[in-house]
XYZ file of C-alpha atoms in Angstrom:
535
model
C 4.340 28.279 -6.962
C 3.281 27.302 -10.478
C 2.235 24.040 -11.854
C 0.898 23.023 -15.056
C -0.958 19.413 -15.651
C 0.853 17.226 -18.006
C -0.253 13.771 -19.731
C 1.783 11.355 -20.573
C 0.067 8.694 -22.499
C 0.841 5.958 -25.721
C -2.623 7.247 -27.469
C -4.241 10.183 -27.761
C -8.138 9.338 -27.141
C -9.411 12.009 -25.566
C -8.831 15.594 -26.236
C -8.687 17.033 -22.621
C -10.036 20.077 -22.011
C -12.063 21.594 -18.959
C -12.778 25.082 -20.480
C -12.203 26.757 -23.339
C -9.144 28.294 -24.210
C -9.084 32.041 -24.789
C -8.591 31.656 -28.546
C -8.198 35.537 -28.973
C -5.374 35.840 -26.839
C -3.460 33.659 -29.560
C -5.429 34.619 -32.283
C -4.144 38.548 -31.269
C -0.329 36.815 -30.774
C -0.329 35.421 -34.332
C -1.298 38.323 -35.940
C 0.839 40.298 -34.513
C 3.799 38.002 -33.901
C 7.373 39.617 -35.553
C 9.547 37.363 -33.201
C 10.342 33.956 -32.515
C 8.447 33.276 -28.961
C 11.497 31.397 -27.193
C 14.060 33.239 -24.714
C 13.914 33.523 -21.078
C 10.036 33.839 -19.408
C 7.631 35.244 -17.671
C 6.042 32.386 -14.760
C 3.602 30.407 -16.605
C 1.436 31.524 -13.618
C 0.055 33.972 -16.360
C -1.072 31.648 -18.170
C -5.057 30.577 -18.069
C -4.259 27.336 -17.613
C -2.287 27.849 -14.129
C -2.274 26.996 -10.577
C -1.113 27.908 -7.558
C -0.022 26.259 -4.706
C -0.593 27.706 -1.044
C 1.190 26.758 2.273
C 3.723 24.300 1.696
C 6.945 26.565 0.029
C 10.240 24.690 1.203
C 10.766 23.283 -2.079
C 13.569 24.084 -4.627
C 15.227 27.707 -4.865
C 13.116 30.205 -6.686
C 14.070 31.857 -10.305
C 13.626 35.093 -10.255
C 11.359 36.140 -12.935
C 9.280 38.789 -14.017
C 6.606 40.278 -11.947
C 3.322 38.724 -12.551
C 0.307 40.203 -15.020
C -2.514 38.986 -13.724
C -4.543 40.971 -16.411
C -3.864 38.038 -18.652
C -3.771 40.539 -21.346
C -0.159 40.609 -22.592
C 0.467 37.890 -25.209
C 4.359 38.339 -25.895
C 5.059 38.194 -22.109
C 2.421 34.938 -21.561
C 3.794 32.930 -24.113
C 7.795 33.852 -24.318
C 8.699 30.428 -23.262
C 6.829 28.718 -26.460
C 8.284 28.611 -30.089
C 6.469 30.478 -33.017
C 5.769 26.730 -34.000
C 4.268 25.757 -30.746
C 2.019 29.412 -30.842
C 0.733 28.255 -34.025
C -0.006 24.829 -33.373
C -2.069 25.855 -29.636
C -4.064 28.348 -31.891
C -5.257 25.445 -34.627
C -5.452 22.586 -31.666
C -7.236 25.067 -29.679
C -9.684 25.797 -32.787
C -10.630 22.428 -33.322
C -11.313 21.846 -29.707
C -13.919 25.003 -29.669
C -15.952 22.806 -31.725
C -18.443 20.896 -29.492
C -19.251 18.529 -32.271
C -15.364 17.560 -32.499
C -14.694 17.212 -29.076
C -17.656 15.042 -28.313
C -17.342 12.700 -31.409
C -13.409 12.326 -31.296
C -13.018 8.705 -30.633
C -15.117 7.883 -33.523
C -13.418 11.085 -35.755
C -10.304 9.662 -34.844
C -10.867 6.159 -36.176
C -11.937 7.413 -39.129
C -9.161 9.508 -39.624
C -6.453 6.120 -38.702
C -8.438 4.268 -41.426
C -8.166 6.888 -44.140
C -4.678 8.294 -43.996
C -3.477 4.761 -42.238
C -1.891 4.103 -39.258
C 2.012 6.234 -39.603
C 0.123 8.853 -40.997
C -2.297 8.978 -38.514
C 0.064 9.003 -36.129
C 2.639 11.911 -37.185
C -0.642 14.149 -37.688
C -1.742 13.681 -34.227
C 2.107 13.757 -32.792
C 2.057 17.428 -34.740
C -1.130 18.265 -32.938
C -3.220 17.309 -29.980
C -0.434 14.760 -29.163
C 1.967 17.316 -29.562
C 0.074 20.142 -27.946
C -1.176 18.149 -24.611
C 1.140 15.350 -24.066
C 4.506 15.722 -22.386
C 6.511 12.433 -23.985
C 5.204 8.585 -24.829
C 7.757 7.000 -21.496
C 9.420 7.956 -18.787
C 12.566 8.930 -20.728
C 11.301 11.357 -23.498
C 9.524 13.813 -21.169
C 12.154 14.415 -19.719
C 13.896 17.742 -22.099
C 9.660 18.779 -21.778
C 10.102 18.709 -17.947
C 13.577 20.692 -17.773
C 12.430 23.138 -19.875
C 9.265 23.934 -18.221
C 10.868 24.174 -14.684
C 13.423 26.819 -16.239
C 10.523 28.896 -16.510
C 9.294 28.037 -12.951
C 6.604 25.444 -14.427
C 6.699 22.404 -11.737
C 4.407 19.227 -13.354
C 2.584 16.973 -12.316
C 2.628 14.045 -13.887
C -0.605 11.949 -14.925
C -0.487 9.068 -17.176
C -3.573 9.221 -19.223
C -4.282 5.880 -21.168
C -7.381 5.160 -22.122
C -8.630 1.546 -23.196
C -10.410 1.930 -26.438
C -13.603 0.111 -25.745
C -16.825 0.198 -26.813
C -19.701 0.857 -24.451
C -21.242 -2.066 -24.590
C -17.888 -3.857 -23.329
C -17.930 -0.736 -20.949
C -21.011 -1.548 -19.711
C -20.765 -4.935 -19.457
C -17.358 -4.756 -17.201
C -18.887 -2.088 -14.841
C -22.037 -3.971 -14.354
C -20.181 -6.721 -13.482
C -17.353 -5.433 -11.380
C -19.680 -3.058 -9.224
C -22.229 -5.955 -7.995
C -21.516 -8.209 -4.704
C -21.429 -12.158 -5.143
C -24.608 -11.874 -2.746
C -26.292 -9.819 -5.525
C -25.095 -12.094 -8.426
C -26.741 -15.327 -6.634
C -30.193 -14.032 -5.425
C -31.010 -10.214 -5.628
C -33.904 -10.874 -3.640
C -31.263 -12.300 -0.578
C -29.455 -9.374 -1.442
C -32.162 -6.578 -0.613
C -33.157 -9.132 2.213
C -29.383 -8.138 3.929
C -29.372 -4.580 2.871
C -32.570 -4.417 4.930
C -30.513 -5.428 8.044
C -27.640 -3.297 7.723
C -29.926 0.077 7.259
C -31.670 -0.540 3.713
C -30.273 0.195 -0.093
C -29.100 3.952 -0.885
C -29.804 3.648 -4.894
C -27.283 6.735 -5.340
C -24.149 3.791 -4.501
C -25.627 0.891 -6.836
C -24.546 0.322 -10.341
C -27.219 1.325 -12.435
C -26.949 0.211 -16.763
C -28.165 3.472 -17.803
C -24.816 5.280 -16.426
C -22.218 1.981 -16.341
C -20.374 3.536 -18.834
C -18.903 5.712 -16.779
C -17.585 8.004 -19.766
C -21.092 9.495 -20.451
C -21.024 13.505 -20.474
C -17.151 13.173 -19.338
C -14.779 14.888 -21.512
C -12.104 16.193 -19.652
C -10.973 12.822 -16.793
C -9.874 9.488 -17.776
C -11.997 6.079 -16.937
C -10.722 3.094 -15.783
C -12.563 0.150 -15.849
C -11.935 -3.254 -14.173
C -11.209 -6.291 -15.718
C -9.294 -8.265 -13.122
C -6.554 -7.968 -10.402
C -3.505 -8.702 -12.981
C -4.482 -5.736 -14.602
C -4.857 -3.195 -11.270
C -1.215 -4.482 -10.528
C 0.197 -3.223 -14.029
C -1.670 0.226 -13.114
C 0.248 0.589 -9.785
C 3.373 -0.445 -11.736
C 2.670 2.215 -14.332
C 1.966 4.839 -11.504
C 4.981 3.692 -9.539
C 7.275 4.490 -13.007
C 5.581 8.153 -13.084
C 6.613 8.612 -9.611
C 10.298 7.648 -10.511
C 10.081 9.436 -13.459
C 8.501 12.503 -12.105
C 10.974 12.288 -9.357
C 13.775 12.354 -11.483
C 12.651 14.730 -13.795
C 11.898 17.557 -10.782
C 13.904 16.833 -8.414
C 11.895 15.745 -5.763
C 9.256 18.999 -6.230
C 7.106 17.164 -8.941
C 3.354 15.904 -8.319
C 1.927 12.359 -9.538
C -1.782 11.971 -9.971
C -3.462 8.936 -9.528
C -7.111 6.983 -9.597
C -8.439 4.286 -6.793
C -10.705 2.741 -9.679
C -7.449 1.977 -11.213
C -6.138 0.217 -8.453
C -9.315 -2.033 -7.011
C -13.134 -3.355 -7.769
C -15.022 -0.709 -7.793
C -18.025 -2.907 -5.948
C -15.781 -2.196 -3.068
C -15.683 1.571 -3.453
C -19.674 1.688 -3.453
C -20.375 -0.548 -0.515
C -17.436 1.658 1.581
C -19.024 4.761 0.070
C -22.831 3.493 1.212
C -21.245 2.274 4.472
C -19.907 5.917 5.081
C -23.397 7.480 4.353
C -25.148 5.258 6.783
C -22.385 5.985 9.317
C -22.652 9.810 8.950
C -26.678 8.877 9.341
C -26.377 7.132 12.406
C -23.858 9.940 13.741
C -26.304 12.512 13.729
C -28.813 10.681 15.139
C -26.252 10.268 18.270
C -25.241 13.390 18.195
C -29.363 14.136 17.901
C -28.994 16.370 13.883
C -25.907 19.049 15.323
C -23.756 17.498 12.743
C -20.935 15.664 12.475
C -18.991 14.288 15.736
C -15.502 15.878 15.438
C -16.950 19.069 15.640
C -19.363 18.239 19.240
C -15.996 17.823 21.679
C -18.126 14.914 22.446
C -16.281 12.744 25.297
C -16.352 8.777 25.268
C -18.168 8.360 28.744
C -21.201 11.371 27.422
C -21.313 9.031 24.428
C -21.338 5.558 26.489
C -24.210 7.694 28.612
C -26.018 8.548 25.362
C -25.998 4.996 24.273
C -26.894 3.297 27.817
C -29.786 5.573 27.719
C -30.985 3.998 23.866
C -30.910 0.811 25.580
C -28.066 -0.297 23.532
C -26.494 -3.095 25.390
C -22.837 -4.992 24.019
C -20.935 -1.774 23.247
C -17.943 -2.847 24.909
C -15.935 -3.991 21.840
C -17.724 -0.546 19.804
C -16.655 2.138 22.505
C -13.249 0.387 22.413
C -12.462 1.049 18.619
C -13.340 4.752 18.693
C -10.749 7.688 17.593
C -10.586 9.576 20.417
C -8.265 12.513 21.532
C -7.700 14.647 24.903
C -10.753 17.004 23.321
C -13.454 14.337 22.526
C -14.679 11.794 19.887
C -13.162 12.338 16.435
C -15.035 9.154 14.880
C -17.314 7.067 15.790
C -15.069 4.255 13.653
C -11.570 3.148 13.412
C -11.454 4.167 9.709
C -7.530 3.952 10.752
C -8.422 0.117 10.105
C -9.082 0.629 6.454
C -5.730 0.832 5.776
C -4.744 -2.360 8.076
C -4.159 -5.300 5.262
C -4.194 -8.064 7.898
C -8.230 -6.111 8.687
C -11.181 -8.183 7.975
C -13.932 -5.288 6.248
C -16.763 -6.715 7.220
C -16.397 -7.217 11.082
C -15.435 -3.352 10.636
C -18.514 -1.864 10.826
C -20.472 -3.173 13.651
C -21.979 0.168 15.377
C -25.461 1.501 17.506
C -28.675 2.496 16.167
C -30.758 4.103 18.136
C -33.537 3.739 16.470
C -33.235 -0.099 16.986
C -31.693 0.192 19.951
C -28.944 -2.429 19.200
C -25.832 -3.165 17.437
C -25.829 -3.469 14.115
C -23.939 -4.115 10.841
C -23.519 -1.704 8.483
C -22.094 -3.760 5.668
C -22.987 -6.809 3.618
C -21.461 -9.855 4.545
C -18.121 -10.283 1.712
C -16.538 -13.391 0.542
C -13.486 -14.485 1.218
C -12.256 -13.489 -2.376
C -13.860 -9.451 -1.674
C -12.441 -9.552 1.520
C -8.354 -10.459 -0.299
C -9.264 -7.770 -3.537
C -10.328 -5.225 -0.938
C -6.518 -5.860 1.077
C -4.852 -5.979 -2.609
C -6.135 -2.540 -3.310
C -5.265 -0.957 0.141
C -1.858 -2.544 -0.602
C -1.579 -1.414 -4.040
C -2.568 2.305 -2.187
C 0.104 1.562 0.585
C 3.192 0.573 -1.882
C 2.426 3.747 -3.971
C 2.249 6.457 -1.124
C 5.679 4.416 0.439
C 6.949 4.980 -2.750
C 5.898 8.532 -3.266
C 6.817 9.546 0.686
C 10.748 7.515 -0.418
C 10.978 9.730 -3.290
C 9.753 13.045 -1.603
C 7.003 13.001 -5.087
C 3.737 14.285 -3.689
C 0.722 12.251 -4.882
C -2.545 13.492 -5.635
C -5.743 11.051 -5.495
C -7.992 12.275 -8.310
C -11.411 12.851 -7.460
C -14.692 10.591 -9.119
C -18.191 10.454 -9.731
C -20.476 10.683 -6.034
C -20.808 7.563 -6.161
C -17.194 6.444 -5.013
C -16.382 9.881 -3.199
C -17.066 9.154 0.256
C -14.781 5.812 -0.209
C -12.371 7.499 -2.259
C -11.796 10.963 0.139
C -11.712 8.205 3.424
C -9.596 6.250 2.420
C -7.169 9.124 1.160
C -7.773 11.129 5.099
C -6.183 7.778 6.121
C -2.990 7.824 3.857
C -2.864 11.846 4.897
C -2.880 10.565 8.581
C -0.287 7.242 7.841
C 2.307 9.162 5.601
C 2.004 12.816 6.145
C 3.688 13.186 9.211
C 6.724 15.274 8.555
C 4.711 17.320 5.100
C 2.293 17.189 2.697
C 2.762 13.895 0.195
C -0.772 12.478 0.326
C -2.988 15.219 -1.493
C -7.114 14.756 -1.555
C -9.112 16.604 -4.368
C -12.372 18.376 -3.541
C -14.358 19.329 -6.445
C -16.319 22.479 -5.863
C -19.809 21.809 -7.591
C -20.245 19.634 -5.007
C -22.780 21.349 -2.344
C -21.033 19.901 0.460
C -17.703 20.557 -0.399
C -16.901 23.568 1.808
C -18.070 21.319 4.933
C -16.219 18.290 4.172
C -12.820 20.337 3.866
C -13.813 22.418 6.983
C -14.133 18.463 8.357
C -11.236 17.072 7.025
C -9.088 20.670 8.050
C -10.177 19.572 11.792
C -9.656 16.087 11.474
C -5.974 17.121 10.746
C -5.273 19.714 12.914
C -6.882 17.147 15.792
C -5.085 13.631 14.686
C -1.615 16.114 14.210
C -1.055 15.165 10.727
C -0.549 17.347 7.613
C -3.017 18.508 4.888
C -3.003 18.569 1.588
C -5.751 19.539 -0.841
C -6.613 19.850 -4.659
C -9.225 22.265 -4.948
C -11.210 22.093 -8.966
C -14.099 22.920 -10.529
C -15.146 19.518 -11.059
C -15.510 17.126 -14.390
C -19.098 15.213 -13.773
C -21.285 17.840 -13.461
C -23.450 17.057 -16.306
C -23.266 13.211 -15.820
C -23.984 13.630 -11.732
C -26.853 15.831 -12.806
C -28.485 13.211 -15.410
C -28.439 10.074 -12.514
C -29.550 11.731 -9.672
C -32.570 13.100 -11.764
C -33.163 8.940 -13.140
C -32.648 7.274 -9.683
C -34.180 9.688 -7.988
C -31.669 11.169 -5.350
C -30.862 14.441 -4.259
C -28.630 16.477 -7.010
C -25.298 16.604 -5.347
C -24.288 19.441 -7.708
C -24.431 23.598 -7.235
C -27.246 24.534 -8.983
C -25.508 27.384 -10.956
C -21.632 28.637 -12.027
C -21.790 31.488 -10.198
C -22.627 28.701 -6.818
C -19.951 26.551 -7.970
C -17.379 30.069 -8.351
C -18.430 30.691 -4.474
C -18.486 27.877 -3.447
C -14.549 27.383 -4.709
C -13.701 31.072 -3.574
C -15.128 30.494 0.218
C -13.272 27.079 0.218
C -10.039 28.376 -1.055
C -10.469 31.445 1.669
C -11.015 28.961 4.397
C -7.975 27.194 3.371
C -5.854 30.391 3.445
C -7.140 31.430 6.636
C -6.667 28.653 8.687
C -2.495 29.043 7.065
C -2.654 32.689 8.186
C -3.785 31.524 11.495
C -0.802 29.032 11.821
C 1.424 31.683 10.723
C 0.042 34.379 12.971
C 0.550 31.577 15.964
C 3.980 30.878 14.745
C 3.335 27.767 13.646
C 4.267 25.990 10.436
C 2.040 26.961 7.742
C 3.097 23.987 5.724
C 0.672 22.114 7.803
C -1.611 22.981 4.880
C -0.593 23.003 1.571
C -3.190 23.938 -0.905
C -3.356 23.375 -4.931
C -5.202 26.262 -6.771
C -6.327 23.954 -9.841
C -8.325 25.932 -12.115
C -8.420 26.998 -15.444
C -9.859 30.160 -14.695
C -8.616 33.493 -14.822
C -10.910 35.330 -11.938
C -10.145 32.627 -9.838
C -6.730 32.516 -10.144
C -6.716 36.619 -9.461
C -8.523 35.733 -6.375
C -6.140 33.665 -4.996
C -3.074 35.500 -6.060
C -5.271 38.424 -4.088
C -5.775 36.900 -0.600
């Protein structure tokens, strides 16, 4: 099944690219072009710029169409769904974008640009161009002919609305700095390290640091959001509830929206869940004495009451109470279930044994009242879009971010997997594959679902922070998070995708529903597709 990414946006302010284009593929089409380039296609699988989607097939009927070139290396056929206008204009956009100097000063080219030739100008140039080229329609209504001509060449979209504030980094700064500190660390920082010291000590990597608050340093190719105040996260969830509806009615129920949690909360709140799930995974290990993670120990609540009787850890009552358990073991140590409760209080979450201490103890700082009701708006902003997503049979993707917010970001979307895909995959996480650890958390997550009985979904890419992860773990001093080479980052994606595929082979070969895992092929690159199109 073949999708292609879409933007709709009112601006274009970034030009959104995640690898070059293979500018001689066009270049060779224009020169040797004699026909118009619009009639019935090939799948835009051929294209570079395709993906593929694994498991989960039961959607619309199938086109037939012609039989896939995976060569890459036949121009007519690739591009017999676009217009000799449209060929053109992807071989100039695609031009201009091969130019690093462009493509890294484009806000500031662009302003330029709307003050010489003045704003309607401005604005039919780039709706001729980049606009043009990379944007499916400015609302809900005008994408709409876009979308019904790409699905009648078997092109299914997903829909991601792309606006950009136009800030400046200093106001970028200055709203990240802001939004990403506690009320504790605003008063007294001194009272703040004081209470970090209690609840396991500071992890630098999930602090705000100035240097990187602008979180659109070495980013290109994803959108930022940055928080300014509640009102503002509620017109975001209206915006992505109106690409759902519009996505929906557009595809018929087979379309894909893409959204961001820093969109739709504080991101303070995404750091201390993210630091609170690092010190959990610490204390894990320690239980489960360094043979990694629980789910995968078949670890049984009265070996792990034994464990902690032995530590001298008295009061666990209320602790051994709250964890996930099934008929094979522990799953978690922590009823991350509860994240997703909007009547839960956060902080009297995380009370858990440390057996170095050999006690109980918190692993979060204390939040107001006020953290505590923004933390329950943006797990109801999360719950109202994945409702509305699950009514309209529209899958939802949850974009993947910087490190930082990861661990908060992939929990929290496990949950809404577990809550809403119960009958198929709506709730899709994204696993970026420069990551070191990526291959383990999805061989993690894969169990988590198969034990909790709840369908998968994943979004498997490259990545789009490489180069800004790289430059803050080297200044604050933490552990690069990052594969140290392409070629890593190529393996690491190919083993990931293969576990993926194996574990659906092994539901098939069971006779069980492979649509239990439903995998997104995201990459723009051409080996990679050829290797999943292979297995």
């Amino acid at each position: 099944m073949a999708f292609l990414k879409i933007s709709t946006s009112r601006k274009c302010s970034q030009i959104l690219l995640q690898e070059p284009f293979r500018n001689d593929v066009y270049a060779r089409l224009v020169r040797s072009l004699t026909t118009t380039a619009n009639g019935p296609a090939e799948q835009h699988q051929q294209r570079r710029n395709s993906s593929v989607v694994s498991g989960s097939s039961s959607l619309d009927a199938k086109p037939k169409f012609d039989p896939l070139d995976t060569s890459f290396a036949n121009p007519e056929a690739t591009f017999k769904s676009k217009t000799t206008w449209e060929i053109f204009r992807a071989y100039i956009v695609y031009q201009l974008c091969s130019s690093s100097y462009l493509v890294e000063n484009n806000m500031q080219l662009m302003k330029i640009c709307k003050a010489v030739f003045g704003e309607k100008l401005f604005t039919l140039i780039m709706k001729m161009t980049f606009y043009g080229h990379f944007v499916a329609g400015e609302d809900q209504y005008r994408i709409v002919p876009t979308l019904k001509r790409l699905r009648s060449f078997g092109v299914k979209p997903i829909l991601d609305y792309s606006v950009e504030e136009d800030i400046s980094q200093e106001e970028a700064e200055k709203r990240e700095v802001e939004s990403s500190m506690s009320e504790i660390e605003k008063r007294d920082q001194n009272a703040a390290q004081k209470e970090a010291e209690t609840v396991g000590g500071s992890l630098p990597q999930y602090h705000v640091d100035k240097q990187f608050a602008d979180r659109r340093y070495k980013v290109q190719s994803a959108r930022t959001y940055f928080y300014l105040n509640e009102a503002t996260c509620e017109r975001n969830m209206e915006v992505f509830t109106n690409c759902l509806h519009a996505v929906a009615g557009a595809t018929y129920g087979t379309g894909i929206t893409a959204i961001k949690l820093t969109a739709l909360g504080r991101p303070q709140l995404l750091l201390q869940l993210s630091e609170v799930i690092m010190r959990a995974r610490t204390l894990a290990s320690e239980i489960m004495g360094g043979k990694g993670n629980v789910i995968g120990q078949h670890l049984t609540l009265e070996e792990l009451d034994k464990r902690l009787f032995q530590a001298g850890i008295k009061d666990t009552k209320k602790f051994l109470e709250k964890v996930t358990k099934d008929s094979q073991g522990v799953i978690h140590l922590f009823p991350w279930s509860g994240l997703l409760d909007e009547n839960s209080e956060l902080s009297d979450s995380f009370r858990v044994p440390c057996l170095k201490e050999g006690r109980m103890v918190r692993l979060l700082s204390q939040l107001s009242k006020k953290e505590e009701e923004m933390f329950r708006n943006m797990v109801h902003r999360l719950n109202t879009l994945v409702q509305t997503a699950k009514d309209l049979d529209v899958r939802i993707m949850i974009d993947a971010e910087q490190t930082y917010f990861q661990p908060a970001i992939s929990r929290l979307t496990l949950e809404l997997m577990q809550k809403y895909n119960t009958e198929k995959a709506i709730v899709f996480n994204t696993y970026q594959c420069y990551l070191k650890e990526t291959l383990n958390e999805v061989k993690t997550d894969l169990n988590q679902a198969k034990r909790q009985k709840f369908f998968f979904g994943a979004k498997l890419v490259r990545g789009a922070y490489i180069d800004q992860e790289r430059a803050r773990a080297a200044a604050l001093g933490y552990a690069d998070p990052t594969n140290p080479s392409y070629e890593a980052t190529t393996e690491t994606y190919h083993q990931t995708l293969t576990e993926c595929l194996t574990r659906i082979k092994l539901l098939k070969d069971q006779g069980d529903d492979c649509s239990k895992i439903g995998i997104m092929v995201a990459s723009h690159n051409e080996d990679t597709v050829r290797f999943a199109l292979s297995q």
